[in-house]
mmCIF file with all atom_site columns, C-alpha atoms in Angstrom:
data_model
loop_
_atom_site.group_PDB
_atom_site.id
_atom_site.type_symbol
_atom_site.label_atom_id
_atom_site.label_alt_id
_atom_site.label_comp_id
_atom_site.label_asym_id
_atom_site.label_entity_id
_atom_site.label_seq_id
_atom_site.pdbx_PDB_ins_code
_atom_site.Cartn_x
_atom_site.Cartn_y
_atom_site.Cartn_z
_atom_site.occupancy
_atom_site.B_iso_or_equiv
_atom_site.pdbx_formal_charge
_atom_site.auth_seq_id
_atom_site.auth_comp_id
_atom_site.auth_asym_id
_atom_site.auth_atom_id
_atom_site.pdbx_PDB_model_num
ATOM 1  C CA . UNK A 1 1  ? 0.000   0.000  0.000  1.00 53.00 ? 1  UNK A CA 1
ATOM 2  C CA . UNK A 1 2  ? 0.879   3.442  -0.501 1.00 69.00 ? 2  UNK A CA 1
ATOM 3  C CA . UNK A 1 3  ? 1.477   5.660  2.249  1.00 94.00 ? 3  UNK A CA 1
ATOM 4  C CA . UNK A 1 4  ? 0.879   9.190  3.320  1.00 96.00 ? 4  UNK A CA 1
ATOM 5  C CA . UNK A 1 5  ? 2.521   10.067 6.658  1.00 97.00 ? 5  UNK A CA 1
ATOM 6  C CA . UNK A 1 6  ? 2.135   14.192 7.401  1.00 97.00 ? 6  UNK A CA 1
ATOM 7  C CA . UNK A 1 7  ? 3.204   15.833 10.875 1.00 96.00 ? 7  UNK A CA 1
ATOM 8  C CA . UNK A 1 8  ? 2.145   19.419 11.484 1.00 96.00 ? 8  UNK A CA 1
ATOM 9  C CA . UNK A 1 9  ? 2.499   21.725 14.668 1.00 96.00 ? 9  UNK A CA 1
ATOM 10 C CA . UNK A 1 10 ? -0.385  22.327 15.888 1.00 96.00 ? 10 UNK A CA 1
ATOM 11 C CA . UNK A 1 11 ? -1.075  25.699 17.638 1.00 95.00 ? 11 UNK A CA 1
ATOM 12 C CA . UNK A 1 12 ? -4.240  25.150 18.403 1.00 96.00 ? 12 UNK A CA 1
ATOM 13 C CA . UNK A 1 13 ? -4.208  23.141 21.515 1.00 95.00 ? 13 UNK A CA 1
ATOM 14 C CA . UNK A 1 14 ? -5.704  19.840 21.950 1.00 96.00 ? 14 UNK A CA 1
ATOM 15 C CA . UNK A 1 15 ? -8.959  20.401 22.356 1.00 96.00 ? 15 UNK A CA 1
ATOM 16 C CA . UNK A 1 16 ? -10.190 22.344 19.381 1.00 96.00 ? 16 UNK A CA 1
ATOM 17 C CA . UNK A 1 17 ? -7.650  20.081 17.137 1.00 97.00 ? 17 UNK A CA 1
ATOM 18 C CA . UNK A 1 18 ? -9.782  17.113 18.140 1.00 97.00 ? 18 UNK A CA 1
ATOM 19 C CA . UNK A 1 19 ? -13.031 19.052 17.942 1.00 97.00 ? 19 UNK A CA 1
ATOM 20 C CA . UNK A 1 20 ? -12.069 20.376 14.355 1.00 96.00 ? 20 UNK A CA 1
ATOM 21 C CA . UNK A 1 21 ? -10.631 16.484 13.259 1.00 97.00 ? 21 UNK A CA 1
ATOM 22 C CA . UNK A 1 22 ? -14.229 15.713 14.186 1.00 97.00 ? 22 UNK A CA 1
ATOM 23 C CA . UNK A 1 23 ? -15.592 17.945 12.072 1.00 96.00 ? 23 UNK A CA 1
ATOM 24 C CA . UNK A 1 24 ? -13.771 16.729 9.074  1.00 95.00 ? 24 UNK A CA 1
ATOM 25 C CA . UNK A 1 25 ? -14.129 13.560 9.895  1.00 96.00 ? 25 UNK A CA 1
ATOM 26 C CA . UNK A 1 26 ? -17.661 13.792 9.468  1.00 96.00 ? 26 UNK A CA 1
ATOM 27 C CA . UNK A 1 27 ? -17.420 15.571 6.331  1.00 94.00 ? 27 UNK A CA 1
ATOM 28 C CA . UNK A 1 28 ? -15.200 12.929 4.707  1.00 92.00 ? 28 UNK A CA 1
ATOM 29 C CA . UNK A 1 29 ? -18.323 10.470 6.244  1.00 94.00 ? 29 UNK A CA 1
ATOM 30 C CA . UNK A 1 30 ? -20.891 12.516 4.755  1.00 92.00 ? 30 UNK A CA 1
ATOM 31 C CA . UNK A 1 31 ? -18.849 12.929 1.393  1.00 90.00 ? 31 UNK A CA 1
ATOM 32 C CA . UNK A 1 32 ? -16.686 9.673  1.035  1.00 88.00 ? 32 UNK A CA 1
ATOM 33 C CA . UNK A 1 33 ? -18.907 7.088  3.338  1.00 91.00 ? 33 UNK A CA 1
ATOM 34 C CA . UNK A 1 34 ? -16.026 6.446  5.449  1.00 95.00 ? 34 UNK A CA 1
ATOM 35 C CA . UNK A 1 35 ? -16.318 5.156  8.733  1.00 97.00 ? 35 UNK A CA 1
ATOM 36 C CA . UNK A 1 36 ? -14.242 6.658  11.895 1.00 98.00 ? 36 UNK A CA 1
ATOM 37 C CA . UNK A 1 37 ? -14.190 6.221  15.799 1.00 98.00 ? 37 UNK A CA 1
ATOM 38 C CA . UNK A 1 38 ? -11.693 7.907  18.749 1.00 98.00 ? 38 UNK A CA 1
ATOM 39 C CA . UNK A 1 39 ? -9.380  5.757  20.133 1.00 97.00 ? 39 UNK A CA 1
ATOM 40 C CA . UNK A 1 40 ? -7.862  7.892  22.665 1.00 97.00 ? 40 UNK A CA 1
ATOM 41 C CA . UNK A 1 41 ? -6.212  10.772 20.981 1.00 96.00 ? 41 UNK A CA 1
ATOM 42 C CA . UNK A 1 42 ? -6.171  9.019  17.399 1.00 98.00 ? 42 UNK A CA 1
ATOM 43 C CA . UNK A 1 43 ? -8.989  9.408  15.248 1.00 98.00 ? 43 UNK A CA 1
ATOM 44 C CA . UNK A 1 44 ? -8.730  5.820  13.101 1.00 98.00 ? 44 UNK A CA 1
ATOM 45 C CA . UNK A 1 45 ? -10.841 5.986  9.526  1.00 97.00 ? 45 UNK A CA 1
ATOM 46 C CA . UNK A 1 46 ? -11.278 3.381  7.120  1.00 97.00 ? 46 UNK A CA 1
ATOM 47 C CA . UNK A 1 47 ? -13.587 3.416  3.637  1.00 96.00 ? 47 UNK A CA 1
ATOM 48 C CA . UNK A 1 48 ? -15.471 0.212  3.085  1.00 95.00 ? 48 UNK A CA 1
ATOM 49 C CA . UNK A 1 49 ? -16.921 1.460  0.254  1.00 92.00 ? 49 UNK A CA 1
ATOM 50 C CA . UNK A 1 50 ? -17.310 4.643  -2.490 1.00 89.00 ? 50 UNK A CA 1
ATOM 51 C CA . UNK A 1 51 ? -14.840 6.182  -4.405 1.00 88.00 ? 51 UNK A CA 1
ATOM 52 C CA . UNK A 1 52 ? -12.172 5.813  -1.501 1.00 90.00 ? 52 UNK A CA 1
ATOM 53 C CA . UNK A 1 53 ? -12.871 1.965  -0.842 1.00 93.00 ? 53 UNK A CA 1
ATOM 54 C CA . UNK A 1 54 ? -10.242 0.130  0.973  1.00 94.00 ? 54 UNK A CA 1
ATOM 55 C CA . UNK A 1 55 ? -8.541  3.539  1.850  1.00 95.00 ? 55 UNK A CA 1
ATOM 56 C CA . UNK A 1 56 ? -7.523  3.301  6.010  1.00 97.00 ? 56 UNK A CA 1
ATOM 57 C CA . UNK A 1 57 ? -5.622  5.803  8.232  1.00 97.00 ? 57 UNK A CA 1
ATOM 58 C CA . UNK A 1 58 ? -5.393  7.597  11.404 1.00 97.00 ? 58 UNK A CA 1
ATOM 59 C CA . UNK A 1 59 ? -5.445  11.368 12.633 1.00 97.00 ? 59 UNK A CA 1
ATOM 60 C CA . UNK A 1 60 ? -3.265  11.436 15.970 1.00 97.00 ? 60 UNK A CA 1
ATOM 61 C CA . UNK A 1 61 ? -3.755  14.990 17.726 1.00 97.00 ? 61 UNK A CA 1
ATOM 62 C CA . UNK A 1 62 ? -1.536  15.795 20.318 1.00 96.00 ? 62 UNK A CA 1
ATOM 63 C CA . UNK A 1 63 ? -0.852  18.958 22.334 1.00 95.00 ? 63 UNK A CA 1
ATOM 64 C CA . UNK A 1 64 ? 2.114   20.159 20.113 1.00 95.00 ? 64 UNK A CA 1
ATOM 65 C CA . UNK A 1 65 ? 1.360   17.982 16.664 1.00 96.00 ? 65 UNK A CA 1
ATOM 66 C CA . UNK A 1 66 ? -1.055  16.571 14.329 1.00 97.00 ? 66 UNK A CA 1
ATOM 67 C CA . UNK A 1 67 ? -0.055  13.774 12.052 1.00 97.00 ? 67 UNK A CA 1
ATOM 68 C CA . UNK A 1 68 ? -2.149  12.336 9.582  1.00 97.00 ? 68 UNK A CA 1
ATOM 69 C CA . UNK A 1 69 ? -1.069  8.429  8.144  1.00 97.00 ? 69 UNK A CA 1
ATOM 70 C CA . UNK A 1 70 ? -2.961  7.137  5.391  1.00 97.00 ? 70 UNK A CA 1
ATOM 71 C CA . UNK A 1 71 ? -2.465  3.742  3.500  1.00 96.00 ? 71 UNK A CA 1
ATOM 72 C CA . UNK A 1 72 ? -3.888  3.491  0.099  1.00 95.00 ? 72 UNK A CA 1
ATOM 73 C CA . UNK A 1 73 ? -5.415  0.487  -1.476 1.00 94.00 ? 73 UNK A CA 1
ATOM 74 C CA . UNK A 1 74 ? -3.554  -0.435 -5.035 1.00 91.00 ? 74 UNK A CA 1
ATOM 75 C CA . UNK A 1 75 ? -6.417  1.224  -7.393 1.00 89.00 ? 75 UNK A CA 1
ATOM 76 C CA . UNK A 1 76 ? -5.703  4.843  -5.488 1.00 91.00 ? 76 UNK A CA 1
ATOM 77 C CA . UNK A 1 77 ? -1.669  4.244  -5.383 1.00 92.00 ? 77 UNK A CA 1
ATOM 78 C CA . UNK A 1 78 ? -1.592  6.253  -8.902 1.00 92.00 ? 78 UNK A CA 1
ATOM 79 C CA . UNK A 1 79 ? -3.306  9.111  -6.967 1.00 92.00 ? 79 UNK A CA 1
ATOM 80 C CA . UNK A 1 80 ? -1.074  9.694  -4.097 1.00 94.00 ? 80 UNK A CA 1
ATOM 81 C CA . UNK A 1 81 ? 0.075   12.938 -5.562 1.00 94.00 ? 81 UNK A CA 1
ATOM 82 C CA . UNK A 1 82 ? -3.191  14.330 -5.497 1.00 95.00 ? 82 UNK A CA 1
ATOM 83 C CA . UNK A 1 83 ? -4.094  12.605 -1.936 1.00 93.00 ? 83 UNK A CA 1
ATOM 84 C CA . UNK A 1 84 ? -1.218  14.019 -0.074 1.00 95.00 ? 84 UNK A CA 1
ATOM 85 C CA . UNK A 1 85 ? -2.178  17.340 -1.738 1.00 96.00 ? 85 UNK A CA 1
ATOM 86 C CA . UNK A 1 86 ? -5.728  17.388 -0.800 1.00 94.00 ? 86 UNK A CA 1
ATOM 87 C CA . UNK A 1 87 ? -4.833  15.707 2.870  1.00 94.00 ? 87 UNK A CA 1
ATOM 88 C CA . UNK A 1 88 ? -2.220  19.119 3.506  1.00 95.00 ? 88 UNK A CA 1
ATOM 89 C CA . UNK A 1 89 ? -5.353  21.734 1.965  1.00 95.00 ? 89 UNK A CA 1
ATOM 90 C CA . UNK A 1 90 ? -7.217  20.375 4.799  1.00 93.00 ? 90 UNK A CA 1
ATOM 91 C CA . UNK A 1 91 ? -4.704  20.285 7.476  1.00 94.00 ? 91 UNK A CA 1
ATOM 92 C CA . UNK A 1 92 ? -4.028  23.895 6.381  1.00 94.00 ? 92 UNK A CA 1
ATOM 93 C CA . UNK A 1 93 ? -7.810  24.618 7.244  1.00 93.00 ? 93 UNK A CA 1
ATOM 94 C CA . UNK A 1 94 ? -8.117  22.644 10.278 1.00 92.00 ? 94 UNK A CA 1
ATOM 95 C CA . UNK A 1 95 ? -4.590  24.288 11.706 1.00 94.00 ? 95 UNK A CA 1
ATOM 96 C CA . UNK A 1 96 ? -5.883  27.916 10.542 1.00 91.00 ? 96 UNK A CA 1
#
């Protein structure tokens, strides 16, 4: 699998990271069908189905970082590019 693996500082403090990873999360639901829970501090996603299918990955937040890893499924590998891409516009608008 391809992998995405992005660490950002995150000035934001815990809380509204994790409230604002939420938020996303829900709009990748609503948007891609993927499915996410909190496990602690890491926000694990996986798509079982859609356009992302077989995508996986988790969103640690911490006081001083955020790092996003994703693992792509063969039929996305020749879109990495454009995932890593996309996953940094939205760190840039969760971090803002």
């Amino acid at each position: 699998m391809a992998q995405i693996d992005i660490r950002r500082a995150n000035s934001l403090g815990k809380a509204t990271a994790r409230e604002r990873t939420e938020a996303l999360a829900r709009r990748l639901e609503t948007k891609f069908g993927i499915r996410w829970q909190w496990k602690g501090d890491d926000l694990s996603f996986n798509a079982p189905q859609g356009p992302a299918k077989g995508t996986t990955g988790t969103i640690s937040v911490e006081d001083a970082n955020v790092r996003v890893q994703v693992a792509l499924p063969l039929l996305l590998r020749a879109f990495k590019g454009r995932v890593e891409d996309r996953v940094n516009e939205e760190l840039d608008k969760l971090l803002a």
